[in-house]
Tab-separated table of C-alpha atoms in Angstrom:
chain	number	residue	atom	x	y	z
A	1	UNK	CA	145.677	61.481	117.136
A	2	UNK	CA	144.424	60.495	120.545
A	3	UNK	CA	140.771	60.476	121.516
A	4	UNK	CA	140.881	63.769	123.210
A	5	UNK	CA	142.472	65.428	120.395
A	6	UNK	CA	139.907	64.070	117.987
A	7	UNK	CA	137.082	65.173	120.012
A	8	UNK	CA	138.650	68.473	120.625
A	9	UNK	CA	139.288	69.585	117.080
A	10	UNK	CA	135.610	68.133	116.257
A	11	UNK	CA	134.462	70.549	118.678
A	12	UNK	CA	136.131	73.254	117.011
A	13	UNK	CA	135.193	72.701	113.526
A	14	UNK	CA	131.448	72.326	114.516
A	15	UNK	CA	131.530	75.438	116.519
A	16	UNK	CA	133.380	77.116	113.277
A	17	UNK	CA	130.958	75.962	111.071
A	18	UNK	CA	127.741	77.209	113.005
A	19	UNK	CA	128.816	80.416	114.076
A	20	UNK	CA	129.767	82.150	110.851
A	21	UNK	CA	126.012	81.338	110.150
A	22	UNK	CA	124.442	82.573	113.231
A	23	UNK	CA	126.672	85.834	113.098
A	24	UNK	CA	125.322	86.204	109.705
A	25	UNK	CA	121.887	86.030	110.104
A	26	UNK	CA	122.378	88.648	112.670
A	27	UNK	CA	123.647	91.263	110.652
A	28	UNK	CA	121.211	90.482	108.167
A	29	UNK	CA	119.637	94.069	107.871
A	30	UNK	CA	115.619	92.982	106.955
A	31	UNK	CA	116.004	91.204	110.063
A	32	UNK	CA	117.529	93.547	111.828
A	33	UNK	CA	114.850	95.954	110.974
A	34	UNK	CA	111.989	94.035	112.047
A	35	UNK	CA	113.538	93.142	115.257
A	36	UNK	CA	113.930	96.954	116.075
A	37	UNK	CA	110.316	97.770	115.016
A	38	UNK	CA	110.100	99.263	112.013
A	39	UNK	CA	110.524	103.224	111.810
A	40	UNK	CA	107.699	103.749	108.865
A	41	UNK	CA	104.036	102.660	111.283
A	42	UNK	CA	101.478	103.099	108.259
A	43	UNK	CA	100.958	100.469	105.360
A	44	UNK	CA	98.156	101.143	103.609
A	45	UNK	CA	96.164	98.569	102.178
A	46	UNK	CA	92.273	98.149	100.966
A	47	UNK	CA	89.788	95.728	101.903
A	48	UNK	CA	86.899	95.119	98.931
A	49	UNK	CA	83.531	93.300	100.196
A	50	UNK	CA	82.052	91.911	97.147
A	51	UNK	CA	78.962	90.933	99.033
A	52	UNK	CA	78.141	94.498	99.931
A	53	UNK	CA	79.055	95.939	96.420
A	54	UNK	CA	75.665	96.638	94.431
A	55	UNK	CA	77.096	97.541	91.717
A	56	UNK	CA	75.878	101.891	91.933
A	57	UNK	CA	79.582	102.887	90.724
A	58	UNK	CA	79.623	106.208	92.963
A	59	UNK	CA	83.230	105.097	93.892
A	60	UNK	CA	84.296	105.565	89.790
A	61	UNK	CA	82.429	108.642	89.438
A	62	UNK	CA	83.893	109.811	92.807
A	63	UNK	CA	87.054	109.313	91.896
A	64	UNK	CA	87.027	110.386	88.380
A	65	UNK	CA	85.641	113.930	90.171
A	66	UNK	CA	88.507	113.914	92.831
A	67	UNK	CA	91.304	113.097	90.828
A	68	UNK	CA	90.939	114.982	87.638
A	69	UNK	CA	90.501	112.046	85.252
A	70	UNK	CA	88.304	113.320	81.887
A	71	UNK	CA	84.941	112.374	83.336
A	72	UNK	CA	83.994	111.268	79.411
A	73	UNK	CA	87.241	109.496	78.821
A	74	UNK	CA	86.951	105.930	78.852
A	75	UNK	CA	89.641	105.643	81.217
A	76	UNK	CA	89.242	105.550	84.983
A	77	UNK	CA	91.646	104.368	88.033
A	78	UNK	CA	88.645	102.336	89.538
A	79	UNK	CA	86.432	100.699	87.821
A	80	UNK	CA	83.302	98.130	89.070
A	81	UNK	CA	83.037	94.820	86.977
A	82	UNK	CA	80.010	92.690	87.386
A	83	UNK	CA	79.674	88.902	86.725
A	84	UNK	CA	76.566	86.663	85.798
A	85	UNK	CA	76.857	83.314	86.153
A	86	UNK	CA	74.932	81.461	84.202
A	87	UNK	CA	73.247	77.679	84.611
A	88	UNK	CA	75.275	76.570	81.777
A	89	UNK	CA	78.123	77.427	83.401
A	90	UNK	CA	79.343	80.418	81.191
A	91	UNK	CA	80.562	83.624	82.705
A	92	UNK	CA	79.373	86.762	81.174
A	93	UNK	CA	81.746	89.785	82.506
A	94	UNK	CA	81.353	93.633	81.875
A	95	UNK	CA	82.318	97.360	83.122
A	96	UNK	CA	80.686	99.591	80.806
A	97	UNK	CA	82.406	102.794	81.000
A	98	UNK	CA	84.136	101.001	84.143
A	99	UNK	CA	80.853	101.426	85.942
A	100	UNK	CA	80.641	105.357	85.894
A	101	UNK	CA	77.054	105.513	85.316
A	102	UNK	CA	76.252	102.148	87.632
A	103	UNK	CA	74.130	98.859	86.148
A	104	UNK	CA	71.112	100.210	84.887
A	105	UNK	CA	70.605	97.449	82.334
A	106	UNK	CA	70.634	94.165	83.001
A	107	UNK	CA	72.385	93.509	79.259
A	108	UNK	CA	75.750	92.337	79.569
A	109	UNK	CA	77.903	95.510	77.830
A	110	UNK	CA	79.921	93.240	74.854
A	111	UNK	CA	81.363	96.457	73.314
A	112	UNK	CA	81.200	96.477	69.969
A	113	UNK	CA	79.364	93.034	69.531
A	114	UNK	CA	76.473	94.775	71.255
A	115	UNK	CA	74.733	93.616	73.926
A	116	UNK	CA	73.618	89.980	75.477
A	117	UNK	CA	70.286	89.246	77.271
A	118	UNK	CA	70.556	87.344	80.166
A	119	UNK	CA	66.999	85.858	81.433
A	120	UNK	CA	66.764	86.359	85.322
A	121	UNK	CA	65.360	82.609	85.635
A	122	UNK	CA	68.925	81.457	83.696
A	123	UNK	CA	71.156	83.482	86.562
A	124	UNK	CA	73.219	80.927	88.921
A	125	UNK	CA	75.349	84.105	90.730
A	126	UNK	CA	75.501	87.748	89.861
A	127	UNK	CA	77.824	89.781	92.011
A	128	UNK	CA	80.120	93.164	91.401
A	129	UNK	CA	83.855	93.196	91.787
A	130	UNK	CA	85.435	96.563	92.380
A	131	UNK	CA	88.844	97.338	90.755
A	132	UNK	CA	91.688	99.284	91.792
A	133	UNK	CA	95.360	99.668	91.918
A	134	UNK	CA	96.714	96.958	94.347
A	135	UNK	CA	99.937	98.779	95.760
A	136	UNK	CA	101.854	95.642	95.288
A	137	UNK	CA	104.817	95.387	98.019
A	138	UNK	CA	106.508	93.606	94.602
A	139	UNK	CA	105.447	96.189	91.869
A	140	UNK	CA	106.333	95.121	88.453
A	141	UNK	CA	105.309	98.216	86.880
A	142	UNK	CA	108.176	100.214	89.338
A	143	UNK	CA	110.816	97.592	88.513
A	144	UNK	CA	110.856	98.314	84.838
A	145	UNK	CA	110.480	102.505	85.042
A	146	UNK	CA	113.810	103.247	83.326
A	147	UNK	CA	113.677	107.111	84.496
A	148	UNK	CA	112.659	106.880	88.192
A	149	UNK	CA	108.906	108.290	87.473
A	150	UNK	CA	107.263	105.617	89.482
A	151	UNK	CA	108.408	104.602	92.822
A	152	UNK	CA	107.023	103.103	95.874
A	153	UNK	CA	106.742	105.573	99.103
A	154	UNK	CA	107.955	103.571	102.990
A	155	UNK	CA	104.006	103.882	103.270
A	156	UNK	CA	103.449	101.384	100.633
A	157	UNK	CA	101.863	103.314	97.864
A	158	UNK	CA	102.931	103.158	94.459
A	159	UNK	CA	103.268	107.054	92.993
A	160	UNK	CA	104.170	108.634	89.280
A	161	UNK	CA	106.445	111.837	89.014
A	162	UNK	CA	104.173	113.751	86.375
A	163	UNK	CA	107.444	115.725	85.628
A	164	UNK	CA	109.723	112.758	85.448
A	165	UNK	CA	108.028	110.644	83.195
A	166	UNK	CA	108.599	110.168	79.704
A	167	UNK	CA	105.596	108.323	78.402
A	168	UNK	CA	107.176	105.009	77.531
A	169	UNK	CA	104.655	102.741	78.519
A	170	UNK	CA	106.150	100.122	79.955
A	171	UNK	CA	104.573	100.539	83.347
A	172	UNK	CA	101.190	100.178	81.952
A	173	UNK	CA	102.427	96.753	79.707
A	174	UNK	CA	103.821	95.434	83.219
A	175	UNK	CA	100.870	95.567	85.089
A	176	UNK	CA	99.348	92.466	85.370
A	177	UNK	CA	96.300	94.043	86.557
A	178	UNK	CA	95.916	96.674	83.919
A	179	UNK	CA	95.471	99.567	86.278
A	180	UNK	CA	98.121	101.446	84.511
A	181	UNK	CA	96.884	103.891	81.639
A	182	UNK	CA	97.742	107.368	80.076
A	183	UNK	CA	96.398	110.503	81.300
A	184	UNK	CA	94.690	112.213	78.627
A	185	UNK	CA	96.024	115.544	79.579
A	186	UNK	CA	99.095	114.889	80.593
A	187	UNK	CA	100.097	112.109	78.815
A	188	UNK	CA	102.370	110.406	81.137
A	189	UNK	CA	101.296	107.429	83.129
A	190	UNK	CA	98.420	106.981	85.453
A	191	UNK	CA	97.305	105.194	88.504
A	192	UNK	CA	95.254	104.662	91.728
A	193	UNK	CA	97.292	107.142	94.178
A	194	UNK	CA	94.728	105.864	97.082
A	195	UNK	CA	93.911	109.258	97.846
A	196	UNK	CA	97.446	109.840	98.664
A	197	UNK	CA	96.691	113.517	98.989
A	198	UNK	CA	93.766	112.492	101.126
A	199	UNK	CA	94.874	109.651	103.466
A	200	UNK	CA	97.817	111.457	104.367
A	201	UNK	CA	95.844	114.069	105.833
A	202	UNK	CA	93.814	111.304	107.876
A	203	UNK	CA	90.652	111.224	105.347
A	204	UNK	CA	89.856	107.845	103.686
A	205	UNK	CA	89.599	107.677	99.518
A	206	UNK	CA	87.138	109.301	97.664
A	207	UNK	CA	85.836	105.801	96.475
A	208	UNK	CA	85.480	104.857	100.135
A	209	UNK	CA	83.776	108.067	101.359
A	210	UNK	CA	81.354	107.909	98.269
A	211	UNK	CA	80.740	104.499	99.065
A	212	UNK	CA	77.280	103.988	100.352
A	213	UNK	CA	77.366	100.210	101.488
A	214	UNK	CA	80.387	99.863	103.442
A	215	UNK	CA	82.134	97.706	100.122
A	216	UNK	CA	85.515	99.703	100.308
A	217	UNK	CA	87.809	100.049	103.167
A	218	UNK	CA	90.981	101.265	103.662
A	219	UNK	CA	92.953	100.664	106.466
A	220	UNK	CA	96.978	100.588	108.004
A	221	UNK	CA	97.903	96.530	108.159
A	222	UNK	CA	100.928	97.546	110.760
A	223	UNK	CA	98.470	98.912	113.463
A	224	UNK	CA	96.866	95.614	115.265
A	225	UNK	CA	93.641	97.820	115.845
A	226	UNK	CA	92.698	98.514	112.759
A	227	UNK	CA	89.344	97.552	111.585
A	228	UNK	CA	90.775	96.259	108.544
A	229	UNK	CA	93.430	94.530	109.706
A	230	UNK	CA	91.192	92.357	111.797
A	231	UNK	CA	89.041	91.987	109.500
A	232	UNK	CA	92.081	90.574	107.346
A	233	UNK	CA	93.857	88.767	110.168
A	234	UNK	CA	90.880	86.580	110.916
A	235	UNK	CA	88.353	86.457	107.820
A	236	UNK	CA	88.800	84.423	104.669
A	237	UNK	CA	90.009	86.894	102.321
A	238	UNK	CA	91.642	86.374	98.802
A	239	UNK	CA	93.446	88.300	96.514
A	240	UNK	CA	94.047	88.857	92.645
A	241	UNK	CA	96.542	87.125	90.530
A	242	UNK	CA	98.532	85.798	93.701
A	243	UNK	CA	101.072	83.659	91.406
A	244	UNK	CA	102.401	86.703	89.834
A	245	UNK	CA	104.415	86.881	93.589
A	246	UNK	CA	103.609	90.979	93.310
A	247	UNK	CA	102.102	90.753	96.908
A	248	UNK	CA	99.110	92.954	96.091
A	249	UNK	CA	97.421	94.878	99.369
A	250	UNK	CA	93.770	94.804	98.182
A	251	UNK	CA	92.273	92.091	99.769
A	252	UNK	CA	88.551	90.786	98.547
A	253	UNK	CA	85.691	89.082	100.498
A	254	UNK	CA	83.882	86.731	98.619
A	255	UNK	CA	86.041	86.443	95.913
A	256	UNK	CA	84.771	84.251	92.973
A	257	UNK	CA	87.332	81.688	91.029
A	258	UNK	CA	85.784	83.353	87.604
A	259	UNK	CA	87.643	87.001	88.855
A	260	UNK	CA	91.317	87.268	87.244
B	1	UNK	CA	151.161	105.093	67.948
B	2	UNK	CA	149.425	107.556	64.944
B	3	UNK	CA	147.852	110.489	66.538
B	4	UNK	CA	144.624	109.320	63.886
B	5	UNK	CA	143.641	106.281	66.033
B	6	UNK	CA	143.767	108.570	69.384
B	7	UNK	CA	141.682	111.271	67.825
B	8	UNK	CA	138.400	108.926	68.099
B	9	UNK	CA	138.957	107.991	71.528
B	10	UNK	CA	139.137	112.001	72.465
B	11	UNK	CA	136.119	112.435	71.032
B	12	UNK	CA	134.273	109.927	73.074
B	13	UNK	CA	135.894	111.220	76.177
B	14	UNK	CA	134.591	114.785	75.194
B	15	UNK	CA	131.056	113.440	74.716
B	16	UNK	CA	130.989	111.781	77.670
B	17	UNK	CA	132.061	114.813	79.907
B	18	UNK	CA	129.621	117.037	78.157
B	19	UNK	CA	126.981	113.922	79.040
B	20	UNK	CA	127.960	114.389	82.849
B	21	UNK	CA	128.565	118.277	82.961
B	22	UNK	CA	124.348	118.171	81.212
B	23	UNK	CA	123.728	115.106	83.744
B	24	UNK	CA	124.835	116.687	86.651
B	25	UNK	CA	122.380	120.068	85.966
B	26	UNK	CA	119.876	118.382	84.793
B	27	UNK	CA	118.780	115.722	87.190
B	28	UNK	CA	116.912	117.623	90.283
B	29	UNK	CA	119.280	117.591	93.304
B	30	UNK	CA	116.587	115.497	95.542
B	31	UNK	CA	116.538	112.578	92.949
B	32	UNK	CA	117.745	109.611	94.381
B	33	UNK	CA	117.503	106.382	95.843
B	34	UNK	CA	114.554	106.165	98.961
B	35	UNK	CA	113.933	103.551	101.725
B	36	UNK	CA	113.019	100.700	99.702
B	37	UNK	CA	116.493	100.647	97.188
B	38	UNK	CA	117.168	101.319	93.992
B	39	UNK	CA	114.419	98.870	92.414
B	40	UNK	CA	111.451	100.746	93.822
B	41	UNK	CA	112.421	103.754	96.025
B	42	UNK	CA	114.848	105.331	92.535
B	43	UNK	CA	112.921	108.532	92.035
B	44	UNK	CA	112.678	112.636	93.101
B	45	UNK	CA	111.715	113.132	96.796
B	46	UNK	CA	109.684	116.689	95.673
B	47	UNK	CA	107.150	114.291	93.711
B	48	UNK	CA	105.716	113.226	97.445
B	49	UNK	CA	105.196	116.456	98.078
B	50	UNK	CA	103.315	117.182	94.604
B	51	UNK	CA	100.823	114.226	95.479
B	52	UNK	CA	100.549	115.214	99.191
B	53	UNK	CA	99.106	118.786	98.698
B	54	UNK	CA	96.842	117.838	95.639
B	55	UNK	CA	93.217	119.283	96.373
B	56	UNK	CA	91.076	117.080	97.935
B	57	UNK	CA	87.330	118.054	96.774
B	58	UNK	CA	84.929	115.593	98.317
B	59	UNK	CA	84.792	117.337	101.471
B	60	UNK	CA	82.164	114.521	103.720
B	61	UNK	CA	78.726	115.193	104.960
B	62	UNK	CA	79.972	116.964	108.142
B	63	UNK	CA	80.961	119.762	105.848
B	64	UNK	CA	77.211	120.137	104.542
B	65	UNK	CA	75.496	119.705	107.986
B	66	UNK	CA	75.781	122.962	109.899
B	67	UNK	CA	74.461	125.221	106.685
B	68	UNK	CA	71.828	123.005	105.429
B	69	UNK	CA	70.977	121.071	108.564
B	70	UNK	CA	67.053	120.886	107.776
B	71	UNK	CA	67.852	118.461	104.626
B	72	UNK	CA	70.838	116.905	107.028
B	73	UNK	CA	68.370	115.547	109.855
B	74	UNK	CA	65.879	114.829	107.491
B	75	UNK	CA	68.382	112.146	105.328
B	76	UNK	CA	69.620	111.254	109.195
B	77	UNK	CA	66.225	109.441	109.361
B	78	UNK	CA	65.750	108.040	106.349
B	79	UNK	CA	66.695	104.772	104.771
B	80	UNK	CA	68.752	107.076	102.383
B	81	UNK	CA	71.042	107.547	105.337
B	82	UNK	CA	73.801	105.853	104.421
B	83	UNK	CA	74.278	107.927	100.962
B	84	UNK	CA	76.722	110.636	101.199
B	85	UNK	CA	75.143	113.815	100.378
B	86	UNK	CA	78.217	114.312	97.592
B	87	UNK	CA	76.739	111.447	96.186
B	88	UNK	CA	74.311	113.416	94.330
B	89	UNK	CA	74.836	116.851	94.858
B	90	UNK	CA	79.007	116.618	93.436
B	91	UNK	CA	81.443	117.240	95.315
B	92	UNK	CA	81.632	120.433	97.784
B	93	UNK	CA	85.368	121.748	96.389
B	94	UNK	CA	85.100	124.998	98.280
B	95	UNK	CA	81.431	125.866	98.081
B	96	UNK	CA	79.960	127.971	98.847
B	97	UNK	CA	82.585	130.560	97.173
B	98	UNK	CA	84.065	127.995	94.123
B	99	UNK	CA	81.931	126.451	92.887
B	100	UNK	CA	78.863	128.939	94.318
B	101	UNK	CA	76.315	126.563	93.149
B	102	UNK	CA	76.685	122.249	93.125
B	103	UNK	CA	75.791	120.504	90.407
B	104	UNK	CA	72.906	118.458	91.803
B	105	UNK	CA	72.308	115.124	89.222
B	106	UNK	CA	68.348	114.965	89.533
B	107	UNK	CA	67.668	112.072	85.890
B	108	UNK	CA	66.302	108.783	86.542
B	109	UNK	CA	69.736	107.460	86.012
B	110	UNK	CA	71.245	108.184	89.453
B	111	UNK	CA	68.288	106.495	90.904
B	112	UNK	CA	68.318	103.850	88.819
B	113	UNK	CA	71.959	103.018	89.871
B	114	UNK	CA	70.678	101.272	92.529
B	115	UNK	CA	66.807	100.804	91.900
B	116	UNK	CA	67.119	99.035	88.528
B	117	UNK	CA	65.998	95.710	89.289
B	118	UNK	CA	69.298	93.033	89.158
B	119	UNK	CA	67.830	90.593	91.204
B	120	UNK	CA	71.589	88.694	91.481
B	121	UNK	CA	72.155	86.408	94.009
B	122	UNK	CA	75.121	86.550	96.433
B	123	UNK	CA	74.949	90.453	95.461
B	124	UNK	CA	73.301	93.143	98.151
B	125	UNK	CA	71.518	94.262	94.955
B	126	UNK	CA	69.164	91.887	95.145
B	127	UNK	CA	67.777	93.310	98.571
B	128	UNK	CA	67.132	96.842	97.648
B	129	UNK	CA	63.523	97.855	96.388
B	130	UNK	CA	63.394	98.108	92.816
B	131	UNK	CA	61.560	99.535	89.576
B	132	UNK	CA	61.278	99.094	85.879
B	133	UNK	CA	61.884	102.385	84.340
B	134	UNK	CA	60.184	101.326	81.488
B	135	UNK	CA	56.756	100.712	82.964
B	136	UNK	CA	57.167	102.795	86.030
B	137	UNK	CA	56.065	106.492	84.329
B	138	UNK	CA	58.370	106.512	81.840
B	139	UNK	CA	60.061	110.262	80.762
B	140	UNK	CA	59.481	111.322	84.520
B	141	UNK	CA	62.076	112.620	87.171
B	142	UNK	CA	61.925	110.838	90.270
B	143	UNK	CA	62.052	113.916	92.269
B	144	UNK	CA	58.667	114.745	90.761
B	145	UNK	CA	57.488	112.356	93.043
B	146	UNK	CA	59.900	111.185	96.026
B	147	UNK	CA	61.303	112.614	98.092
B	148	UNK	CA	65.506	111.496	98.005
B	149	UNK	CA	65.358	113.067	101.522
B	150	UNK	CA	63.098	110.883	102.877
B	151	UNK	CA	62.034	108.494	100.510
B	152	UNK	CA	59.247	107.391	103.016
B	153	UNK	CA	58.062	110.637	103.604
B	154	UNK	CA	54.864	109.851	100.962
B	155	UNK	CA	54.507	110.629	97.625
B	156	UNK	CA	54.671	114.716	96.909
């Protein structure tokens, strides 16, 4: 082999090598999608400020009313949990009837231990978390549906066929947020819809209308515009149980460490 | 071979034709897979649909303002201004034919939802003006006295 033959076929294997890989990528179709724009323009996701929240839990009752959840049953699709702090460096965590009636006690609700009395002068932070379904883009609880009751919509939120589903359960055990429960009524499975029925028709939640602070939001995280969205492109937000890798869409400010 | 070892296998094939002849009426004709694959888009289109045209019953304060404007503009300038009147007086449905009256929550506990004193830090509940209900008259509805209107307005 003579020098120009060696360089020659070197050129060729290179070029063989690379291009197989570049022609690949191209007709990757994720890519592909995103490089054409996407055809779905709405993905909803929620923004919680936990230094607005007082705690008045008009969003649970709100949605309780709205979405035909037994008002008296002690389950709810949002629920409010507030944390105290202590000096000695305890947490003390509650959501008595997931904050339907508000905080009108400042006893920390230990179910059936009672209650604890927490001393004002003993307080190091008190603040009030609202909970909700986080319409993961990675939802565990659709992956392991063995009927097709729960499925995610292009718009991002996470629905259950009423019809469809058979009452297994596993949806709720998946959850690592334990917003999952069984509808008294109709016993099948439960969740946050976000207002599905409502933001579809260009209202925002009941939780968020009801909401007298400003603590909810819901916004669309594909239009650059949005309130939200630049509130979450350029403030320090966090979110819950991030190693789980289910990509949840409610994002928190003010976030504590001592909130799972 | 004995017809006694096929006989089994006919069976099975039977069951599994009646399984898809049952499948195939059974399963609704929109059911199938959506945008995001079989992992999370597997499930019946109509369901959208269902949770699309459920009834939305908080209706917003616009709805309220044109028939009871004088109680509207009076909120408008309070420091209550920022409560939604569904709030307290439940949510409109279709009032005023169903339901013809709302039920308005007047107890000390839906004042107290944000007037019980929790002084917490890093809260906004530390910031809003506060009472003990059990020193400040006790047994009494807070409408006796304030206005929610206009809490400011005085003492009636």
């Amino acid at each position: 082999m003579n020098r120009r033959d060696f360089l020659k076929n070197t050129a060729r294997v290179i070029g063989g090598i690379t291009l197989p890989l570049t022609a690949f990528k191209i007709i990757n179709p994720r890519e592909l999608l995103a490089s054409t724009g996407d055809k779905t323009k709405v993905r909803w996701v929620f923004l919680v400020d936990t230094y607005k929240c007082v705690g008045c839990g008009m969003c649970v009752r709100a949605c309780k009313l709205e979405n035909g959840i037994p008002y008296d049953a002690k389950v709810t699709r949002t629920w409010v949990e507030r944390y105290v702090i202590t000096k000695d460096g305890k947490t003390h965590a509650d959501s008595p009837m997931g904050a339907r009636d508000g905080f009108t006690t400042s006893k920390i609700d230990l179910g059936i231990d009672g209650y604890e009395d927490i001393k004002n002068a003993d307080i190091d932070k008190g603040f009030f978390v609202p909970k909700l379904c986080n319409q993961c883009e990675n939802p565990p609880c659709v992956q392991v549906c063995p009927v097709g009751a729960t499925y995610q919509v292009p718009d991002g939120v996470v629905l259950v066929d009423r019809t469809w589903c058979i009452g297994c359960g596993y949806c709720i055990m998946a959850c690592p947020y334990g917003v999952r429960f069984f509808h008294p009524v109709y016993h099948t499975a439960e969740k946050c819809t976000f207002c599905y029925h409502r933001i579809t028709k260009g209202m925002k939640t009941a939780c968020v209308d009801t909401c007298p602070f400003g603590a909810r939001q819901i916004g669309n995280i594909k239009d650059p515009n949005d309130p939200v969205t630049k509130i979450i492109m350029t403030e320090r937000i966090g979110i819950l149980k991030e190693e789980y890798g289910t990509k949840p869409q409610v994002y928190y400010l003010g976030l504590d460490r001592e909130v799972k | 071979m004995k017809s006694h070892v096929y006989r089994p296998l006919w069976v099975v094939l039977g069951l599994v034709c009646i399984i898809l002849v049952v499948r195939y009426f059974y399963v609704p004709k929109d059911f199938g897979i959506g945008r995001r694959g079989y992992m999370y888009g597997w499930h019946r289109k109509a369901d959208v649909e269902f949770w699309k045209n459920y009834k939305v019953k908080y209706k917003g304060s616009a709805y309220c303002k044109d028939c009871h404007s004088e109680n509207y503009n009076k909120l408008m300038q309070s420091p209550h201004v920022i409560i939604p009147c569904e709030d307290c007086h439940s949510p409109a449905i279709d009032h005023p034919v169903d339901p013809q009256k709302l039920q308005i929550q007047k107890g000390r506990g839906l004042c107290l939802r944000c007037h019980y004193p929790l002084p917490y830090p890093t809260s906004g509940r530390a910031n809003i003006p506060s009472i003990d209900p059990d020193t400040h008259n006790p047994g009494t509805e807070c409408v006796m006295c304030h206005n929610p209107h206009n809490p400011l307005e005085g003492l009636k």
